[in-house]
PDB file of C-alpha atoms in Angstrom:
ATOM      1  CA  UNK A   1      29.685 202.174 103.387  1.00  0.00           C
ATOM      2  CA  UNK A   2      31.133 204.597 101.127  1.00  0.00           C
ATOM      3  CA  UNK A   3      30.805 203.538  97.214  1.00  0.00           C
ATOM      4  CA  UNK A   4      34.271 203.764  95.552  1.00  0.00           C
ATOM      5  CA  UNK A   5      35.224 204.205  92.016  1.00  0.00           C
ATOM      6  CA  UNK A   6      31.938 203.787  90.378  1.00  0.00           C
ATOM      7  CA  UNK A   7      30.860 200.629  92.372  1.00  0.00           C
ATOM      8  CA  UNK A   8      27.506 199.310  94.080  1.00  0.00           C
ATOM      9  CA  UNK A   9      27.133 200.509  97.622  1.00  0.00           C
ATOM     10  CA  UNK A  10      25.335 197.296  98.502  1.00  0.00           C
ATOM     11  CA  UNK A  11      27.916 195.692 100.822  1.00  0.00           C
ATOM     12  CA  UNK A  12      28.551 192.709  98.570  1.00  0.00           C
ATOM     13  CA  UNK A  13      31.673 192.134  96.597  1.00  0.00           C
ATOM     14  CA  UNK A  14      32.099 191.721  93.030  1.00  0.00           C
ATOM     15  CA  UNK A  15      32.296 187.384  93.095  1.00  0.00           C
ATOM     16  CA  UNK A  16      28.557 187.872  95.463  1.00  0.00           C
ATOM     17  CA  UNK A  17      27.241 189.961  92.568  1.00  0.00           C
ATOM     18  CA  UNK A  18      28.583 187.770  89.884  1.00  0.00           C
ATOM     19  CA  UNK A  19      27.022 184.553  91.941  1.00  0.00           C
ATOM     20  CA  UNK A  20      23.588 186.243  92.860  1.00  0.00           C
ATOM     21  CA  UNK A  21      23.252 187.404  89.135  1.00  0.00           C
ATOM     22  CA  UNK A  22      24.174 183.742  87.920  1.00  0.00           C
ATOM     23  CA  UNK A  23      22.114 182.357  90.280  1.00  0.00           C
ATOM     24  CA  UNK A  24      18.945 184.264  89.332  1.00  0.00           C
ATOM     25  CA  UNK A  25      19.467 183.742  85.658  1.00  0.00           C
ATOM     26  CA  UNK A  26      19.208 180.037  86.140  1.00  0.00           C
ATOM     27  CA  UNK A  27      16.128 178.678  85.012  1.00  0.00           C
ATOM     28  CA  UNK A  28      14.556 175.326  86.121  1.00  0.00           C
ATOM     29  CA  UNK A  29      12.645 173.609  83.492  1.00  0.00           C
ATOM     30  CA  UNK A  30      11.004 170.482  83.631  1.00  0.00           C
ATOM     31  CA  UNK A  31      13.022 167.462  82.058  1.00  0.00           C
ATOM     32  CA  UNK A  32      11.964 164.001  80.987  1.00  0.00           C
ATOM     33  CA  UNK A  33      14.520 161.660  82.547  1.00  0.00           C
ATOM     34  CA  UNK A  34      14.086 157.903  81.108  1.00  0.00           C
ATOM     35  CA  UNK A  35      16.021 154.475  82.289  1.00  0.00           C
ATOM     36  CA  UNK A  36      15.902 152.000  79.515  1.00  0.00           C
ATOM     37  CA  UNK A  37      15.301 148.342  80.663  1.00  0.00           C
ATOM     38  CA  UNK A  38      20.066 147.855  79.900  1.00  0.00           C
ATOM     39  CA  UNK A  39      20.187 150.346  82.519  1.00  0.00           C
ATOM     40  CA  UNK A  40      21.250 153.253  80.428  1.00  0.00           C
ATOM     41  CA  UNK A  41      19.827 156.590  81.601  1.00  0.00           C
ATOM     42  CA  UNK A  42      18.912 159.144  79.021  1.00  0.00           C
ATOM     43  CA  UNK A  43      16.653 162.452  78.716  1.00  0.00           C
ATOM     44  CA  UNK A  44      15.371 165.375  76.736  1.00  0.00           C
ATOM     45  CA  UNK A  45      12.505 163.885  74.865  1.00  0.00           C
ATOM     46  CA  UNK A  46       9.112 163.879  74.996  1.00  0.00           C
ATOM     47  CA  UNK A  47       7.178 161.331  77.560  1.00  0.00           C
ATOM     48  CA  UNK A  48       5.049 160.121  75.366  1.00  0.00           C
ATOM     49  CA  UNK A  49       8.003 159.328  72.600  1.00  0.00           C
ATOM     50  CA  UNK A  50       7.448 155.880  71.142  1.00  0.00           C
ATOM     51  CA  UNK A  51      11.375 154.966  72.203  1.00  0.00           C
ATOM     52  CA  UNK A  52      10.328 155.063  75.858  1.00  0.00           C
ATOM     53  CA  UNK A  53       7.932 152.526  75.118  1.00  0.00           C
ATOM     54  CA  UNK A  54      10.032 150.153  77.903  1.00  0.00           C
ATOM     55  CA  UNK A  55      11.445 152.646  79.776  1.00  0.00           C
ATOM     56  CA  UNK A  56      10.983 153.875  83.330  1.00  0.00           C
ATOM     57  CA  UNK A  57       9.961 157.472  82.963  1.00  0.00           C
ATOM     58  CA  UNK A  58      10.527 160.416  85.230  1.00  0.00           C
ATOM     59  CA  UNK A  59       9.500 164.209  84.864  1.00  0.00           C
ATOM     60  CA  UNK A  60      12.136 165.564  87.025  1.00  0.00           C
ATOM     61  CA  UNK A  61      12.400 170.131  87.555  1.00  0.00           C
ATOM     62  CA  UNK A  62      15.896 170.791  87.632  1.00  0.00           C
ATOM     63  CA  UNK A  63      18.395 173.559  86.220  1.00  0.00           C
ATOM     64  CA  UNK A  64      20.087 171.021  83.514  1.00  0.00           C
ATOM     65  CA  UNK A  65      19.892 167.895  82.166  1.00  0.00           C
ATOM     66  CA  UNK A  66      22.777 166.673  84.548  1.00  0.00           C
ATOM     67  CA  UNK A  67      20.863 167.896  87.825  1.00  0.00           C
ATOM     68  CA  UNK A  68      17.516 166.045  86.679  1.00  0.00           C
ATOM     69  CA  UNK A  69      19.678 162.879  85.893  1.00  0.00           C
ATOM     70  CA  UNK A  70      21.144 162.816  89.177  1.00  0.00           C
ATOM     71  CA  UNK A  71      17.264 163.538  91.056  1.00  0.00           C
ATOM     72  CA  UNK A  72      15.825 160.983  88.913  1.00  0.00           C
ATOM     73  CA  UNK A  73      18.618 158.176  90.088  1.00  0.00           C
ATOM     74  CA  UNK A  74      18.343 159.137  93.375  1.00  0.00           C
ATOM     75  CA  UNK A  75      14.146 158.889  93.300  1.00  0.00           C
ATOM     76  CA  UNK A  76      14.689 155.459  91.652  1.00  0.00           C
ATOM     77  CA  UNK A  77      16.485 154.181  94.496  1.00  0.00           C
ATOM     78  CA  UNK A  78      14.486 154.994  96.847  1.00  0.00           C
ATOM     79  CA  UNK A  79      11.668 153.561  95.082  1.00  0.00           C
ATOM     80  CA  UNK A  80      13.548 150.202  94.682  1.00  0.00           C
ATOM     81  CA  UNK A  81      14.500 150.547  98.417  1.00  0.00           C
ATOM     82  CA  UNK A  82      11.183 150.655  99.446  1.00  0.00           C
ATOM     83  CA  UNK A  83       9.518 147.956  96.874  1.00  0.00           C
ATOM     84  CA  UNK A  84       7.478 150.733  95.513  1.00  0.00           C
ATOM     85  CA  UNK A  85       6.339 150.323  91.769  1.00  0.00           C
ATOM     86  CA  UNK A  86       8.635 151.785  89.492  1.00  0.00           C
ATOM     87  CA  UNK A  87       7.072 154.287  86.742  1.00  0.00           C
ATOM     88  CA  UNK A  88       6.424 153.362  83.268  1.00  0.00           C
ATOM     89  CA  UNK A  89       5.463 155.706  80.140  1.00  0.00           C
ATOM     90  CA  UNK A  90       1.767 155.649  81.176  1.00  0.00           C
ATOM     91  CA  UNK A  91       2.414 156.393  84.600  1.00  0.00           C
ATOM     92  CA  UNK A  92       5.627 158.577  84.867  1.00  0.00           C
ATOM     93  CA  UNK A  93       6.771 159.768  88.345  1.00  0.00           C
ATOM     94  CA  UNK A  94       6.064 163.579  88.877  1.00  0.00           C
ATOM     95  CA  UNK A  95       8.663 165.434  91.330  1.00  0.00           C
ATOM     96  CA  UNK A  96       7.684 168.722  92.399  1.00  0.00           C
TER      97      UNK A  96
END
């Protein structure tokens, strides 16, 4: 391919680069996701925060709060699903 008018002779167009460059500027951190006991889910604090006392904790890597929400519902059901224990402040589940 010939480059034209200044741009990148790397075969992509300009919504691929604008994608790939969003896509590699998206960092995935590790969130604390916790379900209080009314069913309300909630995160961003720390695990060991005294208002998780009674809460089912989860330490979910994801790219937002939203994303880690969603993966920590989703690992709660199939917890319940199978009859597994659910986790608790001293022993929070651990996705990888």
């Amino acid at each position: 391919m010939v480059a034209r008018f200044g741009q990148p002779d790397d075969g992509h167009t300009a919504e691929t680069r604008r994608q790939v460059k969003e896509n590699d500027s998206m960092e995935s951190r590790l969130w604390t996701i916790v379900r209080f006991p009314a069913g309300v889910w909630s995160g961003g604090g720390k695990p060991s925060d005294s208002d998780y006392e009674e809460c089912e904790v989860y330490r979910i890597p994801a790219d937002s709060l939203e994303k880690a929400k969603k993966k920590a519902q989703s690992i709660r059901a199939r917890l319940v699903k199978k009859g597994s224990d659910l986790p608790t402040q001293n022993e929070p589940y651990k996705a990888d």
